PDB file of C-alpha atoms in Angstrom:
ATOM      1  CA  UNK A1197     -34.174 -41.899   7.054  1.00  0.00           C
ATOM      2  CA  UNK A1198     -30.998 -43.543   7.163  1.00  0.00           C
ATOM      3  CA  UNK A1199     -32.630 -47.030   5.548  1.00  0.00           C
ATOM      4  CA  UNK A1200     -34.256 -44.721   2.490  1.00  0.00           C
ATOM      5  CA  UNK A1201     -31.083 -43.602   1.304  1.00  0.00           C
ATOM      6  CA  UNK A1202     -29.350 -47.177   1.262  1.00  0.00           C
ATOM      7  CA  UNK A1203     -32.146 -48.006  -0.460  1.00  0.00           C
ATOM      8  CA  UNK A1204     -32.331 -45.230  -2.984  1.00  0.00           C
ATOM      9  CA  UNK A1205     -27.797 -45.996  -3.503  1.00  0.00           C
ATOM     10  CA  UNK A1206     -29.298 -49.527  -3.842  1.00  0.00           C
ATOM     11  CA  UNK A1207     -31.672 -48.701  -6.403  1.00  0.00           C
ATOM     12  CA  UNK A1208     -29.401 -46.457  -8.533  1.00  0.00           C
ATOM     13  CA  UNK A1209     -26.846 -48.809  -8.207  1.00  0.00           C
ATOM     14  CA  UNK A1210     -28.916 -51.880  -9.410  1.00  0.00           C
ATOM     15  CA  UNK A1211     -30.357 -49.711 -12.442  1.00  0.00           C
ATOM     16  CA  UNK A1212     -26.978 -49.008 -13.192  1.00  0.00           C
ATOM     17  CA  UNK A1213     -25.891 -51.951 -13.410  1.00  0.00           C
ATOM     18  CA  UNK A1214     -28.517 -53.556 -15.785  1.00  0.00           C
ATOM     19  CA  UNK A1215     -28.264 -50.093 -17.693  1.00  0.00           C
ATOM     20  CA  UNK A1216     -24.368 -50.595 -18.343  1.00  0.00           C
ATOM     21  CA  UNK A1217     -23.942 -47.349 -16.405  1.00  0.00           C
ATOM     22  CA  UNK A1218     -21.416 -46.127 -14.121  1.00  0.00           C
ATOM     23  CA  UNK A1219     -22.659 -45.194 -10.616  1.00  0.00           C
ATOM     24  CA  UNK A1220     -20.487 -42.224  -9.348  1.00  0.00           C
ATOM     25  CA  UNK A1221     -19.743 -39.924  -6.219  1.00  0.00           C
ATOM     26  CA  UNK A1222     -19.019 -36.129  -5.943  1.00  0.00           C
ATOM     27  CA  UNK A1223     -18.006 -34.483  -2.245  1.00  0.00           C
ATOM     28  CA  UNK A1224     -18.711 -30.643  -3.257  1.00  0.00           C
ATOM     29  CA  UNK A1225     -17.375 -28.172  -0.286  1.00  0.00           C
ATOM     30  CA  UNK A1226     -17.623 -24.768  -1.899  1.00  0.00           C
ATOM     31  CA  UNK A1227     -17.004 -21.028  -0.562  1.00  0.00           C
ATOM     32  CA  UNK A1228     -19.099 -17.896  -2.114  1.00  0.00           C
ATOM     33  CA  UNK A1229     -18.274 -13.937  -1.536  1.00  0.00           C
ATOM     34  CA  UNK A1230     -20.846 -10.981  -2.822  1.00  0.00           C
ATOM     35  CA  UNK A1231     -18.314  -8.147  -2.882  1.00  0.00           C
ATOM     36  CA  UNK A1232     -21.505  -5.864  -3.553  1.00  0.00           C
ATOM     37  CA  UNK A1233     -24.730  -5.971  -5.225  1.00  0.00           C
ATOM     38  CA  UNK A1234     -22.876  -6.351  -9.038  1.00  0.00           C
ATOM     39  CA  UNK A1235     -20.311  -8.832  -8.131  1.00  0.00           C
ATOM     40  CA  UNK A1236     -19.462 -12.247  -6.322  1.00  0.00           C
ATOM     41  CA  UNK A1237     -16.760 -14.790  -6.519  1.00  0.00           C
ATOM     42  CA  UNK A1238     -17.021 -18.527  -5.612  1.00  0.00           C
ATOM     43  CA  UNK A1239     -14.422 -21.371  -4.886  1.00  0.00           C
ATOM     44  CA  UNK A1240     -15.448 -24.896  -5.363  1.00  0.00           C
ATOM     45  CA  UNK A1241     -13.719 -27.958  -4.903  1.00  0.00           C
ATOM     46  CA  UNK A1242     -14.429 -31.619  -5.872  1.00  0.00           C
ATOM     47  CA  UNK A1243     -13.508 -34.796  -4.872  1.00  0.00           C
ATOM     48  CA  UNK A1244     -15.071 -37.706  -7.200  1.00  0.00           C
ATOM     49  CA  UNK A1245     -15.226 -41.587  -7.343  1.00  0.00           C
ATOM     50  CA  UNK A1246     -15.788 -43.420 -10.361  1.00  0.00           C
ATOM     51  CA  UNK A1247     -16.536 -47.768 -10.819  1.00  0.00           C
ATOM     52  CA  UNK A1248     -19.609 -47.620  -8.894  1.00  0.00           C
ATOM     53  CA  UNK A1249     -17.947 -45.397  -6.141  1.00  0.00           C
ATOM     54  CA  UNK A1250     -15.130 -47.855  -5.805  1.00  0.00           C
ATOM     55  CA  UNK A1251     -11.977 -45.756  -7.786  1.00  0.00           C
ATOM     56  CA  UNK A1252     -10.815 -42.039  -7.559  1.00  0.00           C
ATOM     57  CA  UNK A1253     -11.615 -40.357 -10.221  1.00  0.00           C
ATOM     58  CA  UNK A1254     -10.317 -36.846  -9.737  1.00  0.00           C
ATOM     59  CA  UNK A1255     -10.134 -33.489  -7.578  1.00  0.00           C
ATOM     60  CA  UNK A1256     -11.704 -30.673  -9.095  1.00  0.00           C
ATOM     61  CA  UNK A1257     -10.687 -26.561  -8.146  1.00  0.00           C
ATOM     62  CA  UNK A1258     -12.548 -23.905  -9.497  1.00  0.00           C
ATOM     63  CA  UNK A1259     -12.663 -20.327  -9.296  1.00  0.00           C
ATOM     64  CA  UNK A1260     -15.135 -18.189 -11.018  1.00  0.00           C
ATOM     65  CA  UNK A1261     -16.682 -14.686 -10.885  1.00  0.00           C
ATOM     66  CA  UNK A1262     -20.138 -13.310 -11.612  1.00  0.00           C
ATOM     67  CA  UNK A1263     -21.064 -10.136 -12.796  1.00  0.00           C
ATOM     68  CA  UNK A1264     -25.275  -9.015 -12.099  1.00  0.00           C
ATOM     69  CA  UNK A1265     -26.223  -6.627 -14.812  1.00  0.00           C
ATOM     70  CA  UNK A1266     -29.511  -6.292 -13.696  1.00  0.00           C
ATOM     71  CA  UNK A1267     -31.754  -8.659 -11.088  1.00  0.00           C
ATOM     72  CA  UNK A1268     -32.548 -11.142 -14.080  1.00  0.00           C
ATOM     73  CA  UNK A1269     -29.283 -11.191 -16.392  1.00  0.00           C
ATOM     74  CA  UNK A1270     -25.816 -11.991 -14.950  1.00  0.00           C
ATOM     75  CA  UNK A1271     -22.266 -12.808 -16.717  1.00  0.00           C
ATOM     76  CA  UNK A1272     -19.839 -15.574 -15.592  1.00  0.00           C
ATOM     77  CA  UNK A1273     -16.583 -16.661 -16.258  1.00  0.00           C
ATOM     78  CA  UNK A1274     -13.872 -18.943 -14.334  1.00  0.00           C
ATOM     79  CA  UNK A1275     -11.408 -21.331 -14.406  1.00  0.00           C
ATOM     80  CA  UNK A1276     -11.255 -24.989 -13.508  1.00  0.00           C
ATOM     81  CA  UNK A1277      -7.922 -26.976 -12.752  1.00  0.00           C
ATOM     82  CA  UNK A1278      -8.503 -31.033 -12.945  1.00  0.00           C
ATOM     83  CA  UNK A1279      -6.365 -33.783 -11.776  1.00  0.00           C
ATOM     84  CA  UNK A1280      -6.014 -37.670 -11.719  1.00  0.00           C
ATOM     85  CA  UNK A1281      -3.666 -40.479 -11.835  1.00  0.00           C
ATOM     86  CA  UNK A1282      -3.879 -40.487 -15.087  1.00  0.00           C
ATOM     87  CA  UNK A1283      -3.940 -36.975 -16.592  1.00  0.00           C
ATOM     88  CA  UNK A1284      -4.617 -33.231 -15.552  1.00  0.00           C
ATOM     89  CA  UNK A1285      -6.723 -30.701 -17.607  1.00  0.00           C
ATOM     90  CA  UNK A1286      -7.367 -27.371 -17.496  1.00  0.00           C
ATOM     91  CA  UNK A1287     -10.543 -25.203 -18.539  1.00  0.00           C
ATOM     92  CA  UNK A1288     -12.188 -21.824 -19.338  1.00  0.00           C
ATOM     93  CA  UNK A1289     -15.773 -21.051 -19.318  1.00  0.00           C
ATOM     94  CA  UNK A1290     -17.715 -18.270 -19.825  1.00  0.00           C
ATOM     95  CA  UNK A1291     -21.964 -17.850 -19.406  1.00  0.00           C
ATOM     96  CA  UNK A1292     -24.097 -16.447 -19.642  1.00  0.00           C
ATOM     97  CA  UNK A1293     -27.255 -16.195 -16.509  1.00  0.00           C
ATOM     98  CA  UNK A1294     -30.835 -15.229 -17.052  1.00  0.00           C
ATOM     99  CA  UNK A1295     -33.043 -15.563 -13.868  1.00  0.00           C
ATOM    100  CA  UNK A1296     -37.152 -15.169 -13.540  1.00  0.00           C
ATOM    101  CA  UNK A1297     -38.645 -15.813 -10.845  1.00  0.00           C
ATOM    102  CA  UNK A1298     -42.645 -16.614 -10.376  1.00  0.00           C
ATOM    103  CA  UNK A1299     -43.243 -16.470  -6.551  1.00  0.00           C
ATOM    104  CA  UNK A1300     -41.753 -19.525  -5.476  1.00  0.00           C
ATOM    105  CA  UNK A1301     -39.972 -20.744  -8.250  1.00  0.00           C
ATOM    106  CA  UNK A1302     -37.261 -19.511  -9.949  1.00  0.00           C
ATOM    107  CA  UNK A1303     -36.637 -20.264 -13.666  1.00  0.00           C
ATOM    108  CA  UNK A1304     -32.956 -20.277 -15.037  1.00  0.00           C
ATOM    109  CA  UNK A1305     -31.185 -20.352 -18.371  1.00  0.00           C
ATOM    110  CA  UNK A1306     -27.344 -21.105 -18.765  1.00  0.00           C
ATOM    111  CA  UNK A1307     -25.890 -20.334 -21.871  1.00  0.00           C
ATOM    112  CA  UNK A1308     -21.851 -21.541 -21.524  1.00  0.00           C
ATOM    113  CA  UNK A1309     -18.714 -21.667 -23.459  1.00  0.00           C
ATOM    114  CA  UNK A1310     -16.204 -23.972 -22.072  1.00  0.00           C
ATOM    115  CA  UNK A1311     -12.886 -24.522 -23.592  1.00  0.00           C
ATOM    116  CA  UNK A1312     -10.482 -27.335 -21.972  1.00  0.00           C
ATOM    117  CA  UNK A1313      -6.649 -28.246 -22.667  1.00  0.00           C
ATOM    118  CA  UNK A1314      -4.001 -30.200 -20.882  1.00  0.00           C
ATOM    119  CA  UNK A1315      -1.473 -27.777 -22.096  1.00  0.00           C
ATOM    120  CA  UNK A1316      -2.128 -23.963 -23.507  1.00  0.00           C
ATOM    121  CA  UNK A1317      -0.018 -24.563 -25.985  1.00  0.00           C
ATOM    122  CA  UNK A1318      -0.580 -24.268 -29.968  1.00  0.00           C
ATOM    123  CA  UNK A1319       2.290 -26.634 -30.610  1.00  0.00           C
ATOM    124  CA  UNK A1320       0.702 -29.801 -28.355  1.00  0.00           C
ATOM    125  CA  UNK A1321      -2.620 -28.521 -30.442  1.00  0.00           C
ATOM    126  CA  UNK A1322      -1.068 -28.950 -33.412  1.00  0.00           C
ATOM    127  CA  UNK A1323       1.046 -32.465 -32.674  1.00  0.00           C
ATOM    128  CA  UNK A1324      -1.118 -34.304 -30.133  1.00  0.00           C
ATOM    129  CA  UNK A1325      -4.223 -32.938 -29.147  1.00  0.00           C
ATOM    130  CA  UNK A1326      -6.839 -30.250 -29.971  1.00  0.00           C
ATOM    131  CA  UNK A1327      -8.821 -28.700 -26.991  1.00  0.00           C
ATOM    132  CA  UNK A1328     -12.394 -29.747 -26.105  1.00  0.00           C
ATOM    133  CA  UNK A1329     -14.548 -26.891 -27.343  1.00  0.00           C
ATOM    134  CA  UNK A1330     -18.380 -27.265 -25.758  1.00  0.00           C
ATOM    135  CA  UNK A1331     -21.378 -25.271 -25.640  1.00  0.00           C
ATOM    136  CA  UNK A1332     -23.820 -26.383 -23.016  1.00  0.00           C
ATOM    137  CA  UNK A1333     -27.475 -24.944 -22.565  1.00  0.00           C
ATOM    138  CA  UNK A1334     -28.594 -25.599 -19.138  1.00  0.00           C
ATOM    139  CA  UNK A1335     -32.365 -25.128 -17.758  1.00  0.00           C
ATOM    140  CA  UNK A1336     -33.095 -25.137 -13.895  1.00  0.00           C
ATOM    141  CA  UNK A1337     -36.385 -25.082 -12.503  1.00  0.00           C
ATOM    142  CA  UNK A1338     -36.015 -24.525  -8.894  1.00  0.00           C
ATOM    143  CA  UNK A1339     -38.657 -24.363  -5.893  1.00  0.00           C
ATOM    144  CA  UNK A1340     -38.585 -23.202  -2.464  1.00  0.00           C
ATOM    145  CA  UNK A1341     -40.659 -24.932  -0.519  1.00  0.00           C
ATOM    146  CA  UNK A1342     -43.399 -22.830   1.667  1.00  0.00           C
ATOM    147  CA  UNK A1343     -42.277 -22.020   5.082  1.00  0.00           C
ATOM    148  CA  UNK A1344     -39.072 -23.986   4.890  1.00  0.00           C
ATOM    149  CA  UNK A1345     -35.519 -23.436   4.516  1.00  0.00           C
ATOM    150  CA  UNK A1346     -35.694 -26.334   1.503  1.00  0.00           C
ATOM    151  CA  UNK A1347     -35.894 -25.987  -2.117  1.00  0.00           C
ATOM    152  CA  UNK A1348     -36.085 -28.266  -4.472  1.00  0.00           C
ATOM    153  CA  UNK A1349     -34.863 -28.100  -8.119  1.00  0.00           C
ATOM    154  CA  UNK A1350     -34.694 -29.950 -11.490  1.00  0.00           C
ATOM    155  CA  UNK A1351     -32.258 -29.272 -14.538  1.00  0.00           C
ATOM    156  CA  UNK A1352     -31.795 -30.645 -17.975  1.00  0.00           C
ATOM    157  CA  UNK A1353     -28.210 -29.842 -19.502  1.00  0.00           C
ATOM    158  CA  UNK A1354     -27.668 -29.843 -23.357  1.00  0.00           C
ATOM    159  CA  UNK A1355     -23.802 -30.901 -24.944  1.00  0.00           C
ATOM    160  CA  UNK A1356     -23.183 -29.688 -28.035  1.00  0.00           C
ATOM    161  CA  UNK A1357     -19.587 -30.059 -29.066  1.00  0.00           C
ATOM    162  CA  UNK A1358     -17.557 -27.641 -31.213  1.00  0.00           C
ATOM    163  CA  UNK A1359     -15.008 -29.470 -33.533  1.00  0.00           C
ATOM    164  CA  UNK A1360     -12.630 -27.950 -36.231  1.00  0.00           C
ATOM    165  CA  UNK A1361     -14.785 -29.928 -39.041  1.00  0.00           C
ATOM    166  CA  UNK A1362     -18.380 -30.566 -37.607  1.00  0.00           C
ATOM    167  CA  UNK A1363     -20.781 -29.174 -34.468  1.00  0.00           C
ATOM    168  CA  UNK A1364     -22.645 -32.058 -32.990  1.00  0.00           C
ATOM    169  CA  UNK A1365     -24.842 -33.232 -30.046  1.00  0.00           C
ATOM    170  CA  UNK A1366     -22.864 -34.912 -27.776  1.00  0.00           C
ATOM    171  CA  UNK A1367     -24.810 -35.539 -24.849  1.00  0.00           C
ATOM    172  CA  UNK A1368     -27.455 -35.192 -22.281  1.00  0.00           C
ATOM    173  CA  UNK A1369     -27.921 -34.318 -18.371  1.00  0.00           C
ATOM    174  CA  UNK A1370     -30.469 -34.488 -15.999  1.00  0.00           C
ATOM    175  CA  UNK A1371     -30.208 -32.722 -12.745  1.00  0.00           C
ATOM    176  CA  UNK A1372     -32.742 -33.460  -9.375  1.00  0.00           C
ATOM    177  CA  UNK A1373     -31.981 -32.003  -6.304  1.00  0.00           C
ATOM    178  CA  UNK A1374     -32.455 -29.843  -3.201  1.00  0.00           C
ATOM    179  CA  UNK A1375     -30.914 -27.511  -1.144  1.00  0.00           C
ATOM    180  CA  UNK A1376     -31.085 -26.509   2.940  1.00  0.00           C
ATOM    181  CA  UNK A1377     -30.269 -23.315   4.037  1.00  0.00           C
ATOM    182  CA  UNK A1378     -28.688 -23.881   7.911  1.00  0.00           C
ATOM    183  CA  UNK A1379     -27.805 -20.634  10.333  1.00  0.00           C
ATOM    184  CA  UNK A1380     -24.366 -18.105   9.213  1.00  0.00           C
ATOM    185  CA  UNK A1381     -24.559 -18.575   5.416  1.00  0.00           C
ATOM    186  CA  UNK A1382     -24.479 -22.539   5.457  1.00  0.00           C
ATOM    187  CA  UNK A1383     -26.297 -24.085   2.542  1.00  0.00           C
ATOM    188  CA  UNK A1384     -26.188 -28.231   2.601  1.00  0.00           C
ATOM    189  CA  UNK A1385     -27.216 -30.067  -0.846  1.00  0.00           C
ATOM    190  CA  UNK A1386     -28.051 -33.546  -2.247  1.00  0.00           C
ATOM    191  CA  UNK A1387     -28.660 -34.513  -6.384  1.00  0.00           C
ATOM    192  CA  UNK A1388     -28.540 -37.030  -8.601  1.00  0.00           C
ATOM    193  CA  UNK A1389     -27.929 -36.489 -12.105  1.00  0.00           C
ATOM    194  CA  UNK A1390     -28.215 -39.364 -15.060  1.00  0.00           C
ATOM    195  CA  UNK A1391     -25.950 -38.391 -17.702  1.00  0.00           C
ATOM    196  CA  UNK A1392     -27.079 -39.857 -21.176  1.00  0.00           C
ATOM    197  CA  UNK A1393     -23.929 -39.965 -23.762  1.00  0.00           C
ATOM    198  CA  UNK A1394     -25.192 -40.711 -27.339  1.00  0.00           C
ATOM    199  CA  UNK A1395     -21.986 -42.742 -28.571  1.00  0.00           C
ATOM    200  CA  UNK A1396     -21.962 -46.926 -29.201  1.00  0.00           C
ATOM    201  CA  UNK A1397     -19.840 -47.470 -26.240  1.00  0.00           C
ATOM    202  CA  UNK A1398     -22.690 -46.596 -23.573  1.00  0.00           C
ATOM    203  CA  UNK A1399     -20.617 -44.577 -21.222  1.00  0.00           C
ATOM    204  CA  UNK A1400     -23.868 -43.147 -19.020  1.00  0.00           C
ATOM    205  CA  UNK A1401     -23.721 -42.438 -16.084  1.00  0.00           C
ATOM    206  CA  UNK A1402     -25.451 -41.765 -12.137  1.00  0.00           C
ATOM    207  CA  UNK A1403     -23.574 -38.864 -10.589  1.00  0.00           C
ATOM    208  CA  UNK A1404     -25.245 -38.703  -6.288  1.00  0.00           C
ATOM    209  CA  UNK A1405     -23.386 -35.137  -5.364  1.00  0.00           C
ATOM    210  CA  UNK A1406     -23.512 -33.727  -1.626  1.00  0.00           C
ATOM    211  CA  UNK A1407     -22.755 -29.882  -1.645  1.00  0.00           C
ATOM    212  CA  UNK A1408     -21.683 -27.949   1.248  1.00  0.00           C
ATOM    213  CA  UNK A1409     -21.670 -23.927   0.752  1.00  0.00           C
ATOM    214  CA  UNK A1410     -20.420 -21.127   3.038  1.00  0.00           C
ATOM    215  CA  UNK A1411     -21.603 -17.584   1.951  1.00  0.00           C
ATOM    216  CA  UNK A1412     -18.988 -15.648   3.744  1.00  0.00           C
ATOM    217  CA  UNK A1413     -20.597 -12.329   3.039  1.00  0.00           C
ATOM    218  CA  UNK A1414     -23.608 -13.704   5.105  1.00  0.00           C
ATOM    219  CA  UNK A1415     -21.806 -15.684   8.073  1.00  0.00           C
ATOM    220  CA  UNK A1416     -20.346 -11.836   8.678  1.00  0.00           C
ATOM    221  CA  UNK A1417     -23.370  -9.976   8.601  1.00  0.00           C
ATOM    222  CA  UNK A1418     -25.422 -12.602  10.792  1.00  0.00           C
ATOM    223  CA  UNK A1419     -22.036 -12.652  13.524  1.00  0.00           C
ATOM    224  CA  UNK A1420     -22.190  -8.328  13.148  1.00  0.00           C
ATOM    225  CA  UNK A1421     -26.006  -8.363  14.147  1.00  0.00           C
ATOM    226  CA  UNK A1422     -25.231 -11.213  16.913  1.00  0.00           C
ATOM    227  CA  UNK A1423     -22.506  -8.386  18.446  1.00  0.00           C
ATOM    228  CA  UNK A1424     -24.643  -5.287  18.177  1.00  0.00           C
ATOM    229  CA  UNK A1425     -27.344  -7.456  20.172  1.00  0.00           C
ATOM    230  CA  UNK A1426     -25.245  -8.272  22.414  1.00  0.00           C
ATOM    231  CA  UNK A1427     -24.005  -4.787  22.734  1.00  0.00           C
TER     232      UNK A1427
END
């Protein structure tokens, strides 16, 4: 196991390279809440490398919320702090979720608005800089594998960005990846995403991500039904 993944960093790396693409790392720990059967609340943090996993890039907090209106449409928004050497940004988003799912897959649509500043401030705006403004259409189809705990999933992300003068394409991602549910709400994930950036200066990139989730609405009902067995 542990010689197929060297080669598969090898094998990214190398296509990378002859590509003119940048190979990166993401470290994803993340914790989730379901308040009730309407809303949940999530906390994710990332910690990225850059320059063929060589550089730090950034850390990444964000908080968000979800809101199920019914078992196939849901409502999202959150907020997302960045940070770096270099610079630190800050972001709004808002989605919109519709789920279907046809036995064992699951098909998903993610409509989001995502608005990102250094500053929320309409004098920088005006003098320096104007926020990024990006709609992204997002399209998961996601698999769980028969009598496992696995599930498999790929995703193809659409960039359109919003300027004062012009809406354009901007670029492309796409997402393969799969998921492990372990025991008291632990999920464990691995993906790699090519990002394709239509500009002259051939910025693409590989993006390998390991997640780590704890659903802490499901580590406390699996330690209640441990006690009452015990009792």
């Amino acid at each position: 196991m542990t010689k197929k993944i060297r080669f598969l960093f090898l094998l990214i790396g190398c296509f990378g390279f002859a590509q003119d693409t940048d190979t990166q790392l993401r470290l994803s720990p993340s914790l989730s809440y379901k308040i009730n059967k309407k809303w949940k609340v999530d906390f994710n943090y990332r910690y990225a490398l850059e320059k063929d996993v060589s550089t730090f890039q950034a850390s990444v907090f964000q908080l968000s919320g979800e809101y199920k209106i019914n078992k196939r449409i849901a409502l999202e928004a959150g907020y997302r702090y960045t940070t770096s050497f270099e610079n630190d940004n800050q972001r709004l988003f808002a989605s919109f979720i519709f789920d279907y799912k046809i036995k064992k897959f699951t098909l998903t649509s993610r409509t989001r608005y995502q608005f990102s500043t250094p500053y929320f401030n309409a004098d920088y705006w005006n003098e320096f800089k104007e926020p990024n403004q990006y709609l992204r259409q997002k399209f998961t189809v996601d698999y769980n594998i028969p009598k496992s705990k696995a599930s498999v999933y790929f995703s193809p992300e659409f960039f359109i960005k919003l300027e004062s003068n012009e809406v354009k394409y901007h670029r492309t991602r796409y997402q393969f990846g799969s998921d492990y549910k372990l025991k008291y709400g632990n999920t464990i994930g691995l993906s790699i995403m090519y990002e394709d950036r239509l500009n002259p200066t051939k910025t693409d990139r590989f993006i390998i991500t390991t997640k780590y989730n704890l659903s802490i609405d499901e580590l406390v009902k699996k330690l209640n039904k441990k006690e009452k067995k015990k009792g």
